[in-house]
PDB file of C-alpha atoms in Angstrom:
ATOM      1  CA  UNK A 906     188.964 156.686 -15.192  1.00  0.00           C
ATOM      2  CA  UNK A 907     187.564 158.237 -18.307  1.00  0.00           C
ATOM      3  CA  UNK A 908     189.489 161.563 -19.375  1.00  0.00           C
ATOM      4  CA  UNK A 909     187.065 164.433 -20.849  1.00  0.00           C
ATOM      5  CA  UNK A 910     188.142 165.881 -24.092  1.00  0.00           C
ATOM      6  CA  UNK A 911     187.096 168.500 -25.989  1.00  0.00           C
ATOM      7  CA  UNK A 912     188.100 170.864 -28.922  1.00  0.00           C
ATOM      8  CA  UNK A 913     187.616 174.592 -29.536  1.00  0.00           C
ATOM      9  CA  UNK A 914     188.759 177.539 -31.742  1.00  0.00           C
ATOM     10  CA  UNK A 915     191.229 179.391 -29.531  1.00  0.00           C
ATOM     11  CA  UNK A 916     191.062 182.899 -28.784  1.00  0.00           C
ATOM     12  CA  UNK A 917     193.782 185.845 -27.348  1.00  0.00           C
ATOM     13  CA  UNK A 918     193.114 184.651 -24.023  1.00  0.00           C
ATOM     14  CA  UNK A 919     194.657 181.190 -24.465  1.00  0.00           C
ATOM     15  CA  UNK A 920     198.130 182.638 -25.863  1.00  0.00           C
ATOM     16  CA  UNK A 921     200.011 181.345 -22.878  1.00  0.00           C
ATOM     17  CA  UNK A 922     198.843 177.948 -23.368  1.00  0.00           C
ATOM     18  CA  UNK A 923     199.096 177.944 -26.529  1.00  0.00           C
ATOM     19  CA  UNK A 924     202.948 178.745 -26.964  1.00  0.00           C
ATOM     20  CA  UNK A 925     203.612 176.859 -23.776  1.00  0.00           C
ATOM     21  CA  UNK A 926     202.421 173.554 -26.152  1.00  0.00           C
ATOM     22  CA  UNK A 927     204.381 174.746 -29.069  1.00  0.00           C
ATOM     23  CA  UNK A 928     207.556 175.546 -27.121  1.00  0.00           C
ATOM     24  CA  UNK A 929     207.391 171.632 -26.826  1.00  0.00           C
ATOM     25  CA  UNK A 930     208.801 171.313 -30.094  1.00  0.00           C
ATOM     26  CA  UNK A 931     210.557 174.475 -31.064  1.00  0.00           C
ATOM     27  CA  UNK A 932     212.295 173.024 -34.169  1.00  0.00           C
ATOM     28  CA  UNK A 933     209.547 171.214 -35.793  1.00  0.00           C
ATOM     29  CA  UNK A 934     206.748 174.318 -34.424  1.00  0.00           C
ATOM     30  CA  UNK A 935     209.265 176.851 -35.447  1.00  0.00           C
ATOM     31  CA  UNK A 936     206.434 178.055 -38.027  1.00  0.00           C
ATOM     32  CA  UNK A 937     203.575 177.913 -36.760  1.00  0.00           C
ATOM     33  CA  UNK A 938     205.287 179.615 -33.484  1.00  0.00           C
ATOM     34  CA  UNK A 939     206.735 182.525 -35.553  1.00  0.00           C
ATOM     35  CA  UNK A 940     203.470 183.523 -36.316  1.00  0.00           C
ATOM     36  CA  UNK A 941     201.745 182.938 -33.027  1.00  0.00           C
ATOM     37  CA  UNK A 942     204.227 185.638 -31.525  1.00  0.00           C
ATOM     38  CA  UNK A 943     203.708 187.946 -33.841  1.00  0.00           C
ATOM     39  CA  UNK A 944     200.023 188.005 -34.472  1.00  0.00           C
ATOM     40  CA  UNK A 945     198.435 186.542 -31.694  1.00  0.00           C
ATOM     41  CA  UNK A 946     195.336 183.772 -31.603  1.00  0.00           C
ATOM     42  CA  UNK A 947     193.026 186.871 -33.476  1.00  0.00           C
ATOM     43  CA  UNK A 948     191.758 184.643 -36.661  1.00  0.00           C
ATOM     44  CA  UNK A 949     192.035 188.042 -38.672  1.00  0.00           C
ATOM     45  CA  UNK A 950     196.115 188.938 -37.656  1.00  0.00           C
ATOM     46  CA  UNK A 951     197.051 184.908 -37.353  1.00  0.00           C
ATOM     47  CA  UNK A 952     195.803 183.897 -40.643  1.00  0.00           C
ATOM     48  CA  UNK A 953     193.466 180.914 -39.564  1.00  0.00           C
ATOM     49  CA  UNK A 954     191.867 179.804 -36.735  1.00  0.00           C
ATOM     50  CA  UNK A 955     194.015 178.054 -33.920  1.00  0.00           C
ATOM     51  CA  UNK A 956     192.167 174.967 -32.811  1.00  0.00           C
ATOM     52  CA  UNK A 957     193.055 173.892 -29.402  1.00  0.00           C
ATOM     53  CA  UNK A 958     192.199 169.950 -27.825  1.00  0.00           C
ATOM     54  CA  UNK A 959     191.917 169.821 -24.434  1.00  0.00           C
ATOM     55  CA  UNK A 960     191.791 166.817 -22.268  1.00  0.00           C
ATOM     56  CA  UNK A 961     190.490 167.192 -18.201  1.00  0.00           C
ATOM     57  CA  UNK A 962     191.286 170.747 -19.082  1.00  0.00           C
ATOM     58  CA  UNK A 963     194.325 170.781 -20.343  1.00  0.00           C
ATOM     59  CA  UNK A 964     195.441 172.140 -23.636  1.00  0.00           C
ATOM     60  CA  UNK A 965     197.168 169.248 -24.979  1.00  0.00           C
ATOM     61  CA  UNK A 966     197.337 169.447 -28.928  1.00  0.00           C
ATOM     62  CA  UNK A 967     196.935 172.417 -31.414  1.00  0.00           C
ATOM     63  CA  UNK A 968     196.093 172.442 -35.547  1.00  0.00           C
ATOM     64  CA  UNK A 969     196.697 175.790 -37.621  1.00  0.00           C
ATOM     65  CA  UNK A 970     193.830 176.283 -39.844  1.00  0.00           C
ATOM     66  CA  UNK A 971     195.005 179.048 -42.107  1.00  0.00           C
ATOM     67  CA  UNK A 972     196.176 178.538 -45.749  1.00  0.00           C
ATOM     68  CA  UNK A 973     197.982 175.309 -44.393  1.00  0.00           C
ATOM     69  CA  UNK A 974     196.227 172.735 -41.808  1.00  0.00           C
ATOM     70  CA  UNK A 975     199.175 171.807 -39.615  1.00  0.00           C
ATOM     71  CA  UNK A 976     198.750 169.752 -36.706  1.00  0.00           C
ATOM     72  CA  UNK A 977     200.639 170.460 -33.689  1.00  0.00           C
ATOM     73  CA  UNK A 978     201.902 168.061 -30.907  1.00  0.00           C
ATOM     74  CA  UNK A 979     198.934 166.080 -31.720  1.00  0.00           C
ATOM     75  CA  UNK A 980     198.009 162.314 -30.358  1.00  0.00           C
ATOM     76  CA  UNK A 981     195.970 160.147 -32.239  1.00  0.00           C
ATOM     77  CA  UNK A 982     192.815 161.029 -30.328  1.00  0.00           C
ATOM     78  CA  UNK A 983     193.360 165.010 -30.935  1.00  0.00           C
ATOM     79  CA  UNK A 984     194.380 164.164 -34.529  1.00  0.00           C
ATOM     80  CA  UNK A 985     190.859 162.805 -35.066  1.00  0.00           C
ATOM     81  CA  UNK A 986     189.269 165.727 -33.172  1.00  0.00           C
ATOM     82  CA  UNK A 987     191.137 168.424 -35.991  1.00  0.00           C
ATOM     83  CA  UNK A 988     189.701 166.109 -38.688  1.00  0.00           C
ATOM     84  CA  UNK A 989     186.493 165.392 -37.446  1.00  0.00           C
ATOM     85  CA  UNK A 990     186.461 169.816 -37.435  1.00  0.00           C
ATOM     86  CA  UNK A 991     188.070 169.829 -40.751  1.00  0.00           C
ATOM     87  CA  UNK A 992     185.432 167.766 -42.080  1.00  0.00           C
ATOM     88  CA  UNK A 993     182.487 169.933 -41.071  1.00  0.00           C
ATOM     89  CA  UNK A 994     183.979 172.636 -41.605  1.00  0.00           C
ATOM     90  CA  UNK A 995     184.980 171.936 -45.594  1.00  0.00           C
ATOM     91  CA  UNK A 996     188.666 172.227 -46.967  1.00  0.00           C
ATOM     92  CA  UNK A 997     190.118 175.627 -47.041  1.00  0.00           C
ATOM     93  CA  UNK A 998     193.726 175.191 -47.000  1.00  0.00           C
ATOM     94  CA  UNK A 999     196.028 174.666 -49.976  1.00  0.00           C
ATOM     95  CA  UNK A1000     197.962 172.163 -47.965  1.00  0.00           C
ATOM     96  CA  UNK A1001     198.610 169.862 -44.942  1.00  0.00           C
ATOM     97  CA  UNK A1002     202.397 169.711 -43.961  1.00  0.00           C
ATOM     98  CA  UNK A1003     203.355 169.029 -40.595  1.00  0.00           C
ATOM     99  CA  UNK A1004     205.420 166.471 -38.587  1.00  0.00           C
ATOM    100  CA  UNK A1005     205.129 163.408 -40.764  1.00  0.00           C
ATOM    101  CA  UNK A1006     203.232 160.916 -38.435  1.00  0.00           C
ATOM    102  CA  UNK A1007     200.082 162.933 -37.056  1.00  0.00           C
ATOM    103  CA  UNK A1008     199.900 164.807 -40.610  1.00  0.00           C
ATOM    104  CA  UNK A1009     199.470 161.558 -42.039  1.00  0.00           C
ATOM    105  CA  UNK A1010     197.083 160.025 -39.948  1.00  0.00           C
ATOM    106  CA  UNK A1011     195.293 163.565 -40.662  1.00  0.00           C
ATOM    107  CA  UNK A1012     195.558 162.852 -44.441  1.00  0.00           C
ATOM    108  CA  UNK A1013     194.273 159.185 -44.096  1.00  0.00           C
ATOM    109  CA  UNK A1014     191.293 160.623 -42.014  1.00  0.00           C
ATOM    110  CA  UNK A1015     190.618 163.688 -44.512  1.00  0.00           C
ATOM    111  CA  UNK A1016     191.612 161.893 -48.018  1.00  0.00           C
ATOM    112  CA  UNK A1017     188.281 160.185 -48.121  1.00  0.00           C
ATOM    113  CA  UNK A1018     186.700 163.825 -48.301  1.00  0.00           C
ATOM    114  CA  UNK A1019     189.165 165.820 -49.755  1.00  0.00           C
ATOM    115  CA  UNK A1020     190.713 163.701 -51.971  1.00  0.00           C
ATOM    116  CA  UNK A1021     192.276 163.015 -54.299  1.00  0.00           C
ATOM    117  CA  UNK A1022     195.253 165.662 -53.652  1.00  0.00           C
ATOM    118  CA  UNK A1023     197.596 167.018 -56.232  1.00  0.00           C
ATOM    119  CA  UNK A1024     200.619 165.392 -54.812  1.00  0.00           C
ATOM    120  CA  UNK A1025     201.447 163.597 -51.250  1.00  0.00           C
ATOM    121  CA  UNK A1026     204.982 164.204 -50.302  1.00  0.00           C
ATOM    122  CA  UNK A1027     205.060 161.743 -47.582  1.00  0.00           C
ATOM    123  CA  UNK A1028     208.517 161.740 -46.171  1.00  0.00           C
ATOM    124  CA  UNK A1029     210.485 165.428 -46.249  1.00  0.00           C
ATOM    125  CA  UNK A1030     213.527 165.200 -43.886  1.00  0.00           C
ATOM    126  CA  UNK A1031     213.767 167.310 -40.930  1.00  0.00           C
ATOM    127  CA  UNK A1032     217.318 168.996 -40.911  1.00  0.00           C
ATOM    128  CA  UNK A1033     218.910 170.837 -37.828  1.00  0.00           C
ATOM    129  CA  UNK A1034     221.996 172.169 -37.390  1.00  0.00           C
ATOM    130  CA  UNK A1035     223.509 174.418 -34.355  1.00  0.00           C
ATOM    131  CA  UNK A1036     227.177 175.065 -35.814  1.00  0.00           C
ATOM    132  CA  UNK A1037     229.017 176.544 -38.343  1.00  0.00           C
ATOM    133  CA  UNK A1038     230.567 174.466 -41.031  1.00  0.00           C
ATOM    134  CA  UNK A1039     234.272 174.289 -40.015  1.00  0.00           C
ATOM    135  CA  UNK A1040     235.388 173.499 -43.208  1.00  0.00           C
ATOM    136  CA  UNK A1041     233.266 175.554 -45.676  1.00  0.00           C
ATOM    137  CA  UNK A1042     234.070 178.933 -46.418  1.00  0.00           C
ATOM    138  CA  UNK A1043     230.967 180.901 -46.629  1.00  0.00           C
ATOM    139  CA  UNK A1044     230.179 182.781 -49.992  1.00  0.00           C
ATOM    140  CA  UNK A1045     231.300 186.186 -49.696  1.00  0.00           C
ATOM    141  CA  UNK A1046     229.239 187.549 -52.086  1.00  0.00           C
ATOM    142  CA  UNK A1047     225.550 186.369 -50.500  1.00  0.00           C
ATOM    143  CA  UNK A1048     224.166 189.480 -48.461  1.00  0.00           C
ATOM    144  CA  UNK A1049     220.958 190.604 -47.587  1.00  0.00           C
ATOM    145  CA  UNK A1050     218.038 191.431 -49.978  1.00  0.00           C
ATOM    146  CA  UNK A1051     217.853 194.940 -49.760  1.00  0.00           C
ATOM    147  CA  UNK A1052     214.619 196.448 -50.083  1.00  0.00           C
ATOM    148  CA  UNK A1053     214.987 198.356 -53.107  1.00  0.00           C
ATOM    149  CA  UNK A1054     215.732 194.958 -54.951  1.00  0.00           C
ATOM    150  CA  UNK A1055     212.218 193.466 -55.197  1.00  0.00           C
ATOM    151  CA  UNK A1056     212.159 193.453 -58.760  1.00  0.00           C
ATOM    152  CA  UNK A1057     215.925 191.732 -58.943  1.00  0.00           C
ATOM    153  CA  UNK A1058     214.689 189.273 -56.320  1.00  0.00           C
ATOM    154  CA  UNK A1059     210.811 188.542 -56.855  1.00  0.00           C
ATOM    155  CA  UNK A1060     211.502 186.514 -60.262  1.00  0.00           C
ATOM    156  CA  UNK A1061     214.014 183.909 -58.906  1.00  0.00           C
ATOM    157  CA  UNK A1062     211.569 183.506 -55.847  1.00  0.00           C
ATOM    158  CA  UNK A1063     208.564 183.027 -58.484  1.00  0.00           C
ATOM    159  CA  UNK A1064     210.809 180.170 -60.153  1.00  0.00           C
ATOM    160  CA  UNK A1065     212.038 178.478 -56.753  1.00  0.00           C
ATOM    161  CA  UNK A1066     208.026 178.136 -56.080  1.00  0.00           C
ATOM    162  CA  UNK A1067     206.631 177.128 -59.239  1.00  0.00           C
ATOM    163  CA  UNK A1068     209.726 174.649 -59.252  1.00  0.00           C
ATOM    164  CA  UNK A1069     209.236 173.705 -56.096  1.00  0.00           C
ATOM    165  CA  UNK A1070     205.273 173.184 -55.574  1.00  0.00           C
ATOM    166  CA  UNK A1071     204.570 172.769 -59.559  1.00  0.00           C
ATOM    167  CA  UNK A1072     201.912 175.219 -59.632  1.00  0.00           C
ATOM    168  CA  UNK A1073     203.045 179.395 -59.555  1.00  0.00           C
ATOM    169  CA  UNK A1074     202.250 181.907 -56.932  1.00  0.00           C
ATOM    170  CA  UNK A1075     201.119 184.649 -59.127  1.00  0.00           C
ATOM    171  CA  UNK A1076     198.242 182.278 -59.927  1.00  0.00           C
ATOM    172  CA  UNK A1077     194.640 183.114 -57.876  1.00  0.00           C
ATOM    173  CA  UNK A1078     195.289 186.880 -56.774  1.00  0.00           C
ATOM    174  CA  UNK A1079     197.419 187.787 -59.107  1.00  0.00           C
ATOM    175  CA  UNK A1080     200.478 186.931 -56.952  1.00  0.00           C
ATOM    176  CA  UNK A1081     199.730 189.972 -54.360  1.00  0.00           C
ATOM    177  CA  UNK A1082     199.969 187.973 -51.239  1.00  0.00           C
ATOM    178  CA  UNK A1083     203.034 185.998 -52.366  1.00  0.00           C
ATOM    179  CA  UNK A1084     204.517 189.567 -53.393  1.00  0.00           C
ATOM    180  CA  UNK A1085     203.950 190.629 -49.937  1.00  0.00           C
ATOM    181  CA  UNK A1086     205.168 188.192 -48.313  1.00  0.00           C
ATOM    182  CA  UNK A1087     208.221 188.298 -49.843  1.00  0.00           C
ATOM    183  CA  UNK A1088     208.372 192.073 -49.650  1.00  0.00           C
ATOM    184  CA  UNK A1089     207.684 191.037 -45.569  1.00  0.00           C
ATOM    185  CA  UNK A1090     211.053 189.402 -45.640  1.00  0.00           C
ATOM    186  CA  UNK A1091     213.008 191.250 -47.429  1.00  0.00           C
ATOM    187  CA  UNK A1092     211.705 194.160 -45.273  1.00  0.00           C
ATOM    188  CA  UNK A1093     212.619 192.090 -42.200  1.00  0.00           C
ATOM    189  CA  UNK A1094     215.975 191.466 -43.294  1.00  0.00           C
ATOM    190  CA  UNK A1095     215.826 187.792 -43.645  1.00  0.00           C
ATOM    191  CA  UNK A1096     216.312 187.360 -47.122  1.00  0.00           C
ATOM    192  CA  UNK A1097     219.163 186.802 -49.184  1.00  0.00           C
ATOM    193  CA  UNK A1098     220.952 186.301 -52.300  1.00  0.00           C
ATOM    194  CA  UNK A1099     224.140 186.207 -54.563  1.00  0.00           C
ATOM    195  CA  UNK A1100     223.152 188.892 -56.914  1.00  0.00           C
ATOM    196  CA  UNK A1101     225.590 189.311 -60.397  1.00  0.00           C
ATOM    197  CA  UNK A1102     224.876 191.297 -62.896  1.00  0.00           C
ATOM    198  CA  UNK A1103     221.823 192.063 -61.671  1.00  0.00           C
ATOM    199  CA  UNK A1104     220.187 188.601 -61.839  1.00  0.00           C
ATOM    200  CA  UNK A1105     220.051 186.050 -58.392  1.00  0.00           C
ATOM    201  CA  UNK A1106     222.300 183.377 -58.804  1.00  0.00           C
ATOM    202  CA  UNK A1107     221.691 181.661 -55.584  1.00  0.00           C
ATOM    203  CA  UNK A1108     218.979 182.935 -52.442  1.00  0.00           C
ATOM    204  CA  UNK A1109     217.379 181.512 -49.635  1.00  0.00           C
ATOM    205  CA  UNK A1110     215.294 183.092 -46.806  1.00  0.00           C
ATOM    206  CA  UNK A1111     214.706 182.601 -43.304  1.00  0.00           C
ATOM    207  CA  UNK A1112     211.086 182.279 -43.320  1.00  0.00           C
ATOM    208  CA  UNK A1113     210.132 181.586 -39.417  1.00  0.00           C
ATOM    209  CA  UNK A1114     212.284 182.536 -36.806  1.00  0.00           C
ATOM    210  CA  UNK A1115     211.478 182.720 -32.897  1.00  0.00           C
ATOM    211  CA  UNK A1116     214.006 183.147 -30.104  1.00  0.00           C
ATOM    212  CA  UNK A1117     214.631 179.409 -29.819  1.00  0.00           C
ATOM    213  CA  UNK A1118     214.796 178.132 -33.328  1.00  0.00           C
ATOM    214  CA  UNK A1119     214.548 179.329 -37.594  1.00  0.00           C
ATOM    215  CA  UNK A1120     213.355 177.563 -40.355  1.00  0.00           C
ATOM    216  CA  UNK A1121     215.251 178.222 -43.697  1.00  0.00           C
ATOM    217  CA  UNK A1122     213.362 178.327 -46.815  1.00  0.00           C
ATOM    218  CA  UNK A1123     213.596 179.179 -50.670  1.00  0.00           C
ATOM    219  CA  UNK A1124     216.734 177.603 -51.114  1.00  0.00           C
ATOM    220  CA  UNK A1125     217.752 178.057 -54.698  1.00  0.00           C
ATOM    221  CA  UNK A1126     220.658 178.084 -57.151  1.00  0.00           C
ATOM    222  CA  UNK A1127     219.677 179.504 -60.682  1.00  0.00           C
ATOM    223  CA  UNK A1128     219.417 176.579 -63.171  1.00  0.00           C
ATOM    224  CA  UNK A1129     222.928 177.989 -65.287  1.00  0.00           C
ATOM    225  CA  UNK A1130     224.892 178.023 -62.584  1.00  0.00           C
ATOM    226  CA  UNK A1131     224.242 174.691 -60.832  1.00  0.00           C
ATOM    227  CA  UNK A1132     226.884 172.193 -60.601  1.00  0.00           C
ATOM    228  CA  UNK A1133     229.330 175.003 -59.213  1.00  0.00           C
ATOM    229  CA  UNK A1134     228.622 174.000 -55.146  1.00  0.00           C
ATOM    230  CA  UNK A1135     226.918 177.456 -54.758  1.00  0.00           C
ATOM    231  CA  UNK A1136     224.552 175.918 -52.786  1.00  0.00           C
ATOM    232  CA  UNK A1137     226.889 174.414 -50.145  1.00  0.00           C
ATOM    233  CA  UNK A1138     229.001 178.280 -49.981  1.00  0.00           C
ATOM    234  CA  UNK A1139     225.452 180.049 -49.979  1.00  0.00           C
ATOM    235  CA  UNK A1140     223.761 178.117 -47.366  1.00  0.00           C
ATOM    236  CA  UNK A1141     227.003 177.889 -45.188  1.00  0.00           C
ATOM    237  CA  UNK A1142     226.746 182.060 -45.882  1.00  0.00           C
ATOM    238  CA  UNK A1143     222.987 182.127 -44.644  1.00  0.00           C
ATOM    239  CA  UNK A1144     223.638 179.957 -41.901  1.00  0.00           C
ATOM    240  CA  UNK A1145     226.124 182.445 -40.618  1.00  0.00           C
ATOM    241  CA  UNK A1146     223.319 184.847 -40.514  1.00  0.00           C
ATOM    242  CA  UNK A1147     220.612 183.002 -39.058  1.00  0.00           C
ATOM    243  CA  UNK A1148     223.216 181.459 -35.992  1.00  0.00           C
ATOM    244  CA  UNK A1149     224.406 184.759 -35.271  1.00  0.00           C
ATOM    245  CA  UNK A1150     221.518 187.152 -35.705  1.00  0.00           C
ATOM    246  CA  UNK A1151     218.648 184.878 -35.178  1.00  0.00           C
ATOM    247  CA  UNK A1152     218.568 181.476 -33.075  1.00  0.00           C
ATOM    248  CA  UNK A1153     220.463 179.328 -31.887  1.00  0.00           C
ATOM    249  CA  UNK A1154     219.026 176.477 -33.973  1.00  0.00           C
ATOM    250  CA  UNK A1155     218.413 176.089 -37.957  1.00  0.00           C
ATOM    251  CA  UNK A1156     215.805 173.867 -39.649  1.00  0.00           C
ATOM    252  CA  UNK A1157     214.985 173.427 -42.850  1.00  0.00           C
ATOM    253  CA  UNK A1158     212.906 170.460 -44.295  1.00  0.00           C
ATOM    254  CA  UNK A1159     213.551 168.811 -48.111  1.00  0.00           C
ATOM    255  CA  UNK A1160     212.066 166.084 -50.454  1.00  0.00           C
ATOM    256  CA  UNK A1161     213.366 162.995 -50.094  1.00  0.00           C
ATOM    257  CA  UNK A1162     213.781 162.356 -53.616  1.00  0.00           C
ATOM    258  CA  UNK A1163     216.339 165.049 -53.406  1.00  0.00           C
ATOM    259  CA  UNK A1164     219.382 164.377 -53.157  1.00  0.00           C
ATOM    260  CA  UNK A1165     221.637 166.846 -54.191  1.00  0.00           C
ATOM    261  CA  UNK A1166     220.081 169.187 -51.839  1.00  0.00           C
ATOM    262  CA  UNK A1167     220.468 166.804 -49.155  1.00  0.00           C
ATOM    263  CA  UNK A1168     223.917 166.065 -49.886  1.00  0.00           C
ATOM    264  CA  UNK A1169     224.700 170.033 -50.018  1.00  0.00           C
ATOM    265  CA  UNK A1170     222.786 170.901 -46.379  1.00  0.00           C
ATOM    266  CA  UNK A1171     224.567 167.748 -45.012  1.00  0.00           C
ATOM    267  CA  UNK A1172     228.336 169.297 -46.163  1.00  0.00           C
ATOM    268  CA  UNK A1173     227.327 172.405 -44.142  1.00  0.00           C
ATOM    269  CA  UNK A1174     226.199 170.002 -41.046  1.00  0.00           C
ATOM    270  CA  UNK A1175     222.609 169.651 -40.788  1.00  0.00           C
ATOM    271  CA  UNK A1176     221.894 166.037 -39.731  1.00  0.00           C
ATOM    272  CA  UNK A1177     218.495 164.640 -40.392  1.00  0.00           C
ATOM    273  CA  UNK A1178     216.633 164.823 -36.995  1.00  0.00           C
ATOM    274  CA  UNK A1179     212.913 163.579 -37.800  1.00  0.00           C
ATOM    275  CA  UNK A1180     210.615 164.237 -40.891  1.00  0.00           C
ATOM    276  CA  UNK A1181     207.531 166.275 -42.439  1.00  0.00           C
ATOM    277  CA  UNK A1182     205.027 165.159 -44.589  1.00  0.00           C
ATOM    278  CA  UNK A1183     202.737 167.607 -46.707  1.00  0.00           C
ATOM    279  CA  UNK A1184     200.005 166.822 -49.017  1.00  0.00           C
ATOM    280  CA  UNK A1185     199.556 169.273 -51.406  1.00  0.00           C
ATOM    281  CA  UNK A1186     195.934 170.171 -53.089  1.00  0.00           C
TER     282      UNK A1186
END
């Protein structure tokens, strides 16, 4: 029996559907989910377009099409449906990053067009963790950002990004959407820091967070004080918050090639539980 497909730009009347296929996945969709409850399917509040693949009917697969193209619960034949669109439609995104095996049969699909891409990050751990370290004591000193610190906290966030993804934020606009968003989360209480003297020693934020799972973010120690295990304190510190206040389940994702970091979100008991890819333009 042959099995209809078909692929279309969602709109606020397929909300239902569409978190009913992300709460699939709530870890890995934890993202794209985040801002799905928030804003809506409306291209103008989302970000991006949602594109939804349907087969006999059935919304089966999503891709985000916003300033990332992240595919979502997708197959190999929706995969080829959200890059057969991508095609036409001409590369808008700064990135793919997704779950590594349908983002990078997206890449291999999309690289002939858009390539070649700045960097291809093909393996990035997927890190969960539902408990408190029993054996770390959490830094006492990490607190929430508060919002009359954007000028103490916006420089170490510049330096974690431009560290991070090699090129800055303030580049393009100026910086004013990355200043936003980071004003967004400090506003929304989900970012913090170890603050001395009045310069961040260590932050990280909880940049997605829906009722079944967070995604932590930004993780950074300030280059003069690493070496000290204020990573392992601070994120056992920000894990406190996020597994009290937040959801019952923390993410985070990290280069491979990384292995301090690893080792550090390891001693605070995330296990590796899957991986992301992202290809970065």
């Amino acid at each position: 029996m042959l099995t209809t497909t078909t692929t279309k730009v969602l709109e606020p009347g397929d909300l239902d559907a569409a978190l009913a296929v992300l709460d699939r996945e709530p870890v890995a969709n934890a993202f794209v989910a985040a801002r799905v409850q928030a804003a809506g399917l409306d291209p103008w509040r989302l970000g991006g377009e949602m594109w939804g693949w349907y087969a006999d009917g059935h919304l089966e697969s999503l891709c985000y099409a916003g300033a990332n193209l992240v595919p979502i619960c997708a197959g190999p034949e929706a995969v080829r449906a959200f890059a057969d669109r991508a095609r036409r439609a001409g590369r808008r995104c700064s990135s793919i990053v997704g779950p590594a095996a349908p983002t990078s049969a997206l890449w291999s699909l999309l690289e002939p067009h858009w390539g070649p891409a700045r960097e291809v990050r093909s393996h990035q751990p997927l890190m969960v963790t539902r408990t408190l370290p029993a054996d770390v004591e959490p830094d006492p000193f990490v607190r929430r950002v508060r919002k009359g610190e954007m000028e103490t906290i916006l420089p170490a966030c510049v330096a974690m990004f431009t560290e991070e993804v090699g090129v800055s934020p303030l580049a393009g606009d100026g910086g004013l959407l990355y200043q936003a968003r980071v004003a967004e989360l400090v506003g929304s209480g989900r970012s913090f820091a170890r603050i001395e003297d009045g310069r961040v020693v260590f932050k990280a934020e909880i940049g997605a967070a829906t009722d079944r799972a967070c995604q932590i973010q930004g993780v950074w120690v300030a280059p003069e004080h690493r070496g000290r295990g204020l990573s392992v304190t601070g994120m056992a510190a920000v894990l406190r918050y996020a597994l009290r206040d937040v959801a019952p389940v923390a993410s985070l994702y990290v280069n491979d090639y990384n292995t301090a970091a690893r080792a550090a979100y390891r001693r605070v008991g995330f296990v590796e539980d899957g991986a992301f890819m992202s290809v970065l333009f």
